[in-house]
């Protein structure tokens, strides 16, 4: 039995491990060595290169030098390298420098920020700064195809020159660009421009930086963020331009002293809040919801949101199923076996059901009773048609169908029913409400008159 290595010196255990490895088959040893090398390479490999215009990167296309320059000029406490833009926290004394944004900028809120006194410097050539540019009517155009001056005879490295006495370019004679885009606006002041070679295929001088007042604040748009990246700041003109941009964003203004902070943002920074809106207000809530929807549209929903949405949808579906499954439904009788309502039937029964329906005006019942009374009296008197009320009463008196009291009851009843009919004909609606009790009273009166007529008729026959 082989002795254990436990308690042996480290050197002995290492030698034993090497001998054991050498006793392994050749293919297995080779595979083990390759796996070990791959693991070491994965552990020791350098991380991927930072994104362009990364504010913390020292690569040739990073912008860490620009941040160092800003802190040297203004002081570290006044320069904020931000990964998100909270518009609610901005004050009119602050300044924004935005490099190559990867998402649309909130043009309305930035406009309010500038109108209140803030300043915005946008350095963007092919990023998502279009929304802010279009908000102020700035158009992107192509740079000259044949610039007068260029670096290394490459028109993409055109040399830009000051186009005005703007403070950003006071101490500058030349600025080296890198694949710039031109900016055009009919009234904004040009700051930097690339002169075109008239003899070449150029399209005239093109401004690559324009500036203008926005309320109490200011906007500076530059069509080439590469001007301030690490490798380009080695040129004196570019460094002076970067210094001018830094001071321009936070310099004092005619309306008062500005001692705010300089916020520097680049690439895919988060955005939230609304300038000038208090937290919890309707505008702030709407803005927050809009930002959340835009983030979900661009990057997709987070795992927490997806799980929460799935759980909420499952609960709603389960509740719906329980409510629908537990609901008791009354049996529905088929229409072909249902009894026909009296109001839908024809003849006397249907007519009586309509007159007696709860929604029918009771004056119609009174008019029906009058019609029945007049027809009954006309038949008793042997007349061919129903006369007017006065004539009918006169016929009843001559025929002695009713005594004096009965004639008085008949006259009073016909007068009341005539008034109701006249009101209906003149106004189209009933001015006085007829209650069920009055209809019953009229019906009883008619019944009493009918009995009196029967008794008078019987007496007349007995006398004859």
C-alpha positions as MATLAB code, in Angstrom:
seq = 'XXXXXXXXXXXXXXXXXXXXXXXXXXXXXXXXXXXXXXXXXXXXXXXXXXXXXXXXXXXXXXXXXXXXXXXXXXXXXXXXXXXXXXXXXXXXXXXXXXXXXXXXXXXXXXXXXXXXXXXXXXXXXXXXXXXXXXXXXXXXXXXXXXXXXXXXXXXXXXXXXXXXXXXXXXXXXXXXXXXXXXXXXXXXXXXXXXXXXXXXXXXXXXXXXXXXXXXXXXXXXXXXXXXXXXXXXXXXXXXXXXXXXXXXXXXXXXXXXXXXXXXXXXXXXXXXXXXXXXXXXXXXXXXXXXXXXXXXXXXXXXXXXXXXXXXXXXXXXXXXXXXXXXXXXXXXXXXXXXXXXXXXXXXXXXXXXXXXXXXXXXXXXXXXXXXXXXXXXXXXXXXXXXXXXXXXXXXXXXXXXXXXXXXXXXXXXXXXXXXXXXXXXXXXXXXXXXXXXXXXXXXXXXXXXXXXXXXXXXXXXXXX';
ca = [
       0.000    0.000    0.000;
       1.429    3.352   -1.079;
       2.162    5.764    1.706;
       0.160    8.968    1.861;
       1.784   12.322    1.001;
       0.000   13.984    3.922;
       2.587   15.620    6.176;
       5.435   15.301    3.593;
       7.439   18.415    2.601;
       6.013   20.654   -0.157;
       8.958   19.869   -2.462;
       8.271   16.147   -2.185;
       4.571   16.569   -2.957;
       5.404   18.746   -6.017;
       7.858   16.172   -7.351;
       5.302   13.415   -6.878;
       2.712   15.452   -8.825;
       5.146   15.997  -11.734;
       5.990   12.279  -11.929;
       2.292   11.410  -11.872;
       1.703   13.869  -14.730;
       4.531   12.376  -16.792;
       3.082    8.867  -16.377;
      -0.135   10.054  -18.135;
      -0.645    9.135  -21.811;
       0.863   11.613  -24.340;
      -2.504   12.770  -25.736;
      -3.900   13.402  -22.268;
      -0.774   15.408  -21.289;
      -1.055   17.538  -24.405;
      -4.749   18.208  -23.793;
      -4.073   19.206  -20.184;
      -1.342   21.651  -21.247;
      -3.609   23.258  -23.857;
      -6.483   23.650  -21.400;
      -4.106   25.219  -18.868;
      -2.776   27.696  -21.444;
      -6.292   28.678  -22.491;
      -7.287   29.308  -18.880;
      -4.167   31.411  -18.285;
      -4.853   33.430  -21.431;
      -8.446   34.038  -20.342;
      -7.306   35.194  -16.904;
      -4.439   37.365  -18.088;
      -5.987   38.758  -21.259;
      -6.413   42.515  -21.364;
      -9.976   43.825  -21.261;
     -11.634   45.043  -24.450;
     -10.797   48.530  -25.648;
     -13.066   51.279  -24.361;
     -15.768   52.834  -26.518;
     -14.955   55.991  -28.523;
     -15.116   59.258  -26.542;
     -15.009   57.353  -23.241;
     -14.417   60.011  -20.592;
     -12.269   57.666  -18.470;
     -10.215   56.081  -21.263;
      -6.597   56.967  -22.062;
      -6.808   55.334  -25.516;
      -6.181   57.504  -28.541;
      -9.938   57.940  -29.105;
     -10.877   58.396  -25.443;
     -11.539   61.755  -23.789;
      -9.818   61.446  -20.412;
      -7.414   64.264  -21.391;
     -10.366   66.603  -21.960;
     -11.660   65.823  -18.457;
      -8.201   66.419  -16.949;
      -8.026   69.746  -18.777;
     -11.459   70.784  -17.474;
     -10.524   69.958  -13.884;
      -7.240   71.847  -14.237;
      -9.041   74.912  -15.580;
     -12.088   74.981  -13.269;
     -11.124   72.846  -10.285;
     -12.056   69.208   -9.677;
     -15.064   70.131   -7.518;
     -16.766   71.971  -10.404;
     -16.388   69.219  -13.032;
     -18.801   66.286  -12.923;
     -18.198   63.310  -15.219;
     -21.730   61.941  -15.298;
     -23.095   58.624  -16.500;
     -26.662   59.916  -16.337;
     -28.350   63.255  -16.911;
     -30.865   64.245  -14.227;
     -32.542   67.356  -15.634;
     -34.368   67.986  -12.380;
     -31.058   68.590  -10.559;
     -29.730   71.162  -13.048;
     -29.613   74.851  -12.159;
     -29.382   77.808  -14.566;
     -25.753   78.337  -13.432;
     -24.640   74.932  -14.735;
     -23.207   73.993  -18.107;
     -23.449   70.802  -20.155;
     -20.847   69.401  -22.542;
     -22.313   66.448  -24.457;
     -20.070   64.274  -26.654;
     -21.489   61.968  -29.337;
     -24.815   61.057  -27.620;
     -26.044   57.528  -28.306;
     -29.722   58.394  -27.697;
     -32.034   61.258  -28.590;
     -31.670   64.283  -26.328;
     -34.674   65.890  -24.517;
     -34.811   68.994  -26.692;
     -37.733   70.659  -24.888;
     -36.173   70.366  -21.442;
     -32.735   71.427  -22.645;
     -34.354   74.423  -24.314;
     -36.023   75.382  -21.013;
     -32.693   74.891  -19.246;
     -30.976   77.316  -21.650;
     -33.798   79.861  -21.559;
     -33.389   79.970  -17.785;
     -29.665   80.732  -18.175;
     -27.951   77.360  -18.665;
     -25.490   76.589  -21.442;
     -25.247   73.498  -23.634;
     -22.274   72.509  -25.796;
     -23.027   69.635  -28.184;
     -20.109   67.983  -29.975;
     -21.597   65.459  -32.363;
     -21.046   64.392  -35.959;
     -22.888   61.099  -36.530;
     -24.535   60.533  -33.127;
     -28.116   61.082  -31.960;
     -27.949   64.821  -31.443;
     -30.303   65.410  -34.384;
     -33.332   66.083  -32.167;
     -31.645   69.005  -30.416;
     -30.238   70.384  -33.688;
     -33.608   70.172  -35.460;
     -35.326   71.805  -32.476;
     -33.293   74.948  -33.176;
     -33.408   74.651  -36.956;
     -29.759   73.565  -37.360;
     -29.127   71.368  -40.405;
     -26.277   68.925  -40.902;
     -24.482   69.271  -44.224;
     -21.403   67.705  -45.819;
     -18.006   69.235  -45.199;
     -16.042   70.560  -48.209;
     -14.819   67.804  -50.486;
     -11.676   69.853  -51.280;
     -10.650   71.892  -48.214;
      -7.967   74.510  -48.678;
      -5.913   73.099  -45.796;
      -5.803   69.520  -44.649;
      -3.580   67.257  -42.600;
      -1.521   64.637  -44.460;
      -3.254   65.640  -47.708;
      -6.391   63.896  -46.458;
      -9.614   65.923  -46.932;
     -11.162   64.056  -43.973;
      -8.554   65.738  -41.751;
      -9.513   69.244  -42.846;
      -8.105   72.259  -41.016;
     -10.790   74.543  -39.598;
     -10.294   78.237  -38.916;
     -12.120   80.782  -36.728;
     -15.148   82.201  -38.543;
     -15.888   85.025  -36.075;
     -14.628   86.717  -32.925;
     -16.509   84.301  -30.709;
     -14.821   83.885  -27.280;
     -14.311   80.154  -27.836;
     -11.893   80.820  -30.726;
     -10.260   84.027  -29.500;
      -6.758   82.519  -29.201;
      -7.035   80.003  -32.046;
      -5.692   80.060  -35.587;
      -6.224   76.449  -36.654;
      -8.102   73.375  -35.462;
      -7.526   69.881  -36.846;
     -10.740   67.953  -37.568;
     -11.415   64.264  -38.086;
     -14.278   63.360  -40.482;
     -16.366   66.431  -39.519;
     -19.909   67.300  -40.548;
     -20.989   70.813  -41.426;
     -23.723   72.771  -39.664;
     -25.988   75.318  -41.343;
     -28.377   77.872  -39.854;
     -29.515   81.165  -41.392;
     -29.074   83.297  -38.273;
     -26.698   81.562  -35.834;
     -23.136   82.862  -35.631;
     -20.466   80.625  -37.238;
     -17.590   79.855  -34.850;
     -15.365   77.460  -36.836;
     -15.381   76.953  -40.598;
     -13.548   74.905  -43.211;
     -12.541   76.906  -46.261;
     -13.147   75.191  -49.581;
     -10.740   75.160  -52.492;
     -12.512   77.135  -55.197;
     -10.564   75.333  -57.891;
     -11.569   71.906  -56.649;
     -14.910   70.107  -56.297;
     -15.807   71.935  -53.110;
     -19.246   73.192  -52.184;
     -18.136   76.462  -50.602;
     -16.957   77.285  -47.091;
     -18.775   75.230  -44.454;
     -19.203   76.036  -40.759;
     -18.570   73.141  -38.396;
     -19.437   75.070  -35.214;
     -22.279   77.547  -34.671;
     -23.459   79.375  -31.554;
     -26.454   81.439  -30.519;
     -28.470   82.844  -27.629;
     -31.413   80.863  -26.240;
     -33.250   83.106  -23.792;
     -30.746   83.898  -21.052;
     -28.620   80.869  -21.942;
     -26.520   79.824  -24.917;
     -26.039   76.930  -27.311;
     -22.809   75.894  -29.027;
     -23.050   73.082  -31.595;
     -19.858   71.511  -32.991;
     -19.956   69.019  -35.865;
     -16.860   67.064  -34.791;
     -16.410   65.571  -31.299;
     -13.016   64.169  -32.379;
     -11.515   67.639  -31.911;
     -11.263   67.049  -28.134;
     -10.313   63.364  -27.979;
      -6.938   62.349  -26.542;
      -4.972   61.948  -29.769;
      -6.225   65.282  -31.165;
      -5.424   67.386  -28.102;
      -1.743   67.167  -28.950;
      -2.404   69.943  -31.475;
      -2.201   73.374  -29.883;
      -5.264   74.724  -31.685;
      -7.407   71.787  -30.586;
      -6.297   72.154  -26.989;
      -7.041   75.883  -27.045;
     -10.465   75.168  -28.541;
     -11.179   72.591  -25.803;
     -10.131   75.145  -23.190;
     -12.427   77.720  -24.780;
     -15.360   75.258  -24.752;
     -14.801   74.510  -21.051;
     -14.818   78.167  -20.027;
     -17.667   79.077  -22.362;
     -19.935   76.504  -20.662;
     -19.562   78.091  -17.204;
     -18.350   81.669  -17.789;
     -20.103   84.666  -16.258;
     -22.972   86.245  -18.198;
     -24.455   89.704  -18.585;
     -27.448   88.799  -16.431;
     -25.358   87.814  -13.433;
     -22.639   85.663  -11.937;
     -22.542   82.008  -12.880;
     -20.752   79.670  -10.500;
     -22.351   76.376  -11.415;
     -20.859   73.009  -12.278;
     -19.739   71.647  -15.619;
     -21.393   68.317  -16.437;
     -19.546   66.263  -19.059;
     -21.457   63.393  -20.669;
     -20.626   61.016  -23.482;
     -22.170   58.152  -25.431;
     -24.981   56.094  -23.898;
     -25.710   58.017  -20.709;
     -29.062   57.663  -18.928;
     -31.586   60.513  -18.893;
     -34.319   61.200  -16.371;
     -36.343   63.970  -14.807;
     -37.650   67.227  -16.245;
     -36.070   70.643  -15.896;
     -38.073   72.978  -13.675;
     -40.622   70.296  -12.660;
     -41.001   69.353   -9.005;
     -40.739   65.691   -8.129;
     -44.156   64.063   -8.011;
     -45.828   66.562  -10.371;
     -47.790   65.350  -13.358;
     -45.105   66.500  -15.817;
     -42.351   64.779  -13.855;
     -44.359   61.549  -13.697;
     -45.135   61.665  -17.428;
     -41.480   62.364  -18.215;
     -40.322   59.469  -16.036;
     -42.781   57.074  -17.677;
     -41.703   58.264  -21.136;
     -38.059   57.684  -20.275;
     -38.821   54.202  -18.959;
     -40.708   53.307  -22.155;
     -37.905   54.690  -24.324;
     -35.317   52.697  -22.375;
     -37.399   49.527  -22.700;
     -37.842   50.141  -26.429;
     -34.125   50.702  -26.947;
     -32.572   48.151  -24.575;
     -35.475   45.820  -23.831;
     -37.136   45.269  -20.489;
     -35.001   44.275  -17.520;
     -35.329   40.837  -15.930;
     -37.175   42.279  -12.929;
     -39.691   44.090  -15.144;
     -40.178   41.007  -17.328;
     -40.757   38.741  -14.300;
     -43.097   41.267  -12.663;
     -45.079   41.693  -15.888;
     -45.352   37.926  -16.352;
     -46.522   37.426  -12.752;
     -49.058   40.278  -13.033;
     -50.393   38.912  -16.312;
     -50.673   35.424  -14.804;
     -52.578   36.743  -11.786;
     -54.964   38.722  -13.989;
     -55.559   35.680  -16.180;
     -56.155   33.447  -13.151;
     -58.580   35.967  -11.635;
     -60.473   36.214  -14.920;
     -60.757   32.429  -15.196;
     -61.982   32.130  -11.585;
     -64.572   34.861  -12.042;
     -65.836   33.462  -15.309;
     -65.868   29.850  -14.131;
     -67.647   30.645  -10.856;
     -70.340   32.835  -12.380;
     -73.856   31.352  -12.424;
     -75.924   32.034  -15.520;
     -79.696   32.005  -15.579;
     -81.210   29.585  -18.072;
     -82.419   31.349  -21.186;
     -85.709   30.172  -22.658;
     -85.616   30.012  -26.478;
     -87.619   32.746  -28.153;
     -89.787   30.347  -30.148;
     -91.238   28.871  -26.914;
     -91.622   32.110  -24.962;
     -95.201   33.396  -24.449;
     -96.080   36.464  -26.494;
     -96.526   39.496  -24.191;
    -100.035   40.903  -24.111;
     -98.795   44.275  -25.380;
     -97.540   42.603  -28.575;
    -100.788   40.808  -29.211;
    -103.496   42.212  -31.442;
    -107.151   42.882  -30.688;
    -108.736   44.176  -27.515;
    -106.295   42.366  -25.210;
    -103.235   43.884  -26.877;
    -104.775   47.339  -26.940;
    -105.710   47.130  -23.260;
    -102.180   45.945  -22.353;
    -100.623   48.905  -24.144;
    -102.961   51.360  -22.445;
    -102.302   49.800  -19.009;
     -98.502   49.580  -19.439;
     -96.508   51.437  -16.718;
     -94.734   53.656  -19.251;
     -97.985   54.739  -20.992;
     -99.441   58.132  -20.051;
    -102.654   57.754  -18.063;
    -104.379   60.442  -20.109;
    -104.657   57.893  -22.930;
    -106.675   55.666  -20.632;
    -108.980   58.612  -19.860;
    -109.487   59.258  -23.576;
    -110.263   55.581  -24.127;
    -112.916   55.748  -21.390;
    -114.445   58.867  -22.962;
    -114.595   57.171  -26.355;
    -116.324   54.144  -24.823;
    -118.822   56.368  -22.963;
    -119.693   58.421  -26.069;
    -120.125   55.276  -28.206;
    -122.391   53.736  -25.547;
    -124.589   56.862  -25.360;
    -124.714   57.208  -29.158;
    -125.873   53.591  -29.461;
    -128.541   54.095  -26.772;
    -129.811   57.249  -28.497;
    -129.872   55.588  -31.918;
    -127.617   58.200  -33.508;
    -125.517   57.451  -36.601;
    -122.420   59.368  -35.425;
    -121.037   60.730  -32.195;
    -122.087   64.382  -31.721;
    -120.252   67.074  -29.796;
    -120.394   66.999  -26.006;
    -123.074   69.738  -25.741;
    -125.304   68.049  -28.332;
    -124.811   64.653  -26.720;
    -125.937   66.016  -23.332;
    -128.966   67.665  -24.998;
    -129.950   64.337  -26.642;
    -129.607   62.529  -23.302;
    -131.811   65.151  -21.615;
    -134.549   64.920  -24.295;
    -134.451   61.131  -24.211;
    -134.596   61.217  -20.369;
    -131.821   58.633  -20.107;
    -130.528   60.339  -16.949;
    -132.073   62.311  -14.135;
    -130.871   65.767  -13.105;
    -128.086   64.423  -10.900;
    -126.939   62.035  -13.608;
    -126.946   64.828  -16.216;
    -124.805   66.940  -13.889;
    -122.331   64.048  -13.424;
    -122.185   63.458  -17.192;
    -121.659   67.144  -17.973;
    -118.872   67.481  -15.397;
    -117.150   64.282  -16.600;
    -117.215   65.233  -20.297;
    -115.893   68.731  -19.476;
    -112.912   67.263  -17.586;
    -112.065   64.824  -20.375;
    -112.458   67.548  -23.044;
    -109.945   69.742  -21.228;
    -107.390   66.914  -21.186;
    -107.879   66.268  -24.890;
    -107.583   69.975  -25.756;
    -104.355   70.256  -23.763;
    -102.848   67.292  -25.617;
    -103.784   68.691  -29.031;
    -102.438   72.196  -28.382;
     -99.127   71.477  -26.613;
     -98.320   67.939  -27.685;
     -97.680   66.986  -24.076;
     -99.709   66.735  -20.900;
     -99.441   69.800  -18.663;
    -101.307   68.201  -15.751;
    -100.298   64.780  -14.566;
    -103.142   62.199  -14.491;
    -102.807   59.698  -11.700;
    -104.065   56.140  -11.592;
    -106.562   57.111   -8.877;
    -108.191   59.651  -11.171;
    -108.498   57.074  -13.970;
    -110.165   54.676  -11.534;
    -112.517   57.441  -10.337;
    -113.529   58.299  -13.917;
    -114.137   54.627  -14.660;
    -116.373   54.310  -11.578;
    -118.332   57.415  -12.588;
    -118.900   56.001  -16.068;
    -120.041   52.755  -14.512;
    -122.506   54.622  -12.300;
    -123.842   56.531  -15.316;
    -124.286   53.254  -17.212;
    -126.345   51.785  -14.321;
    -128.500   54.914  -14.156;
    -129.158   54.673  -17.901;
    -130.073   50.979  -17.534;
    -132.545   51.777  -14.739;
    -134.090   54.651  -16.718;
    -134.460   52.393  -19.738;
    -136.099   49.677  -17.639;
    -138.607   52.154  -16.164;
    -139.451   53.503  -19.600;
    -140.132   49.965  -20.864;
    -142.314   49.131  -17.823;
    -144.361   52.327  -18.353;
    -144.868   51.449  -21.976;
];
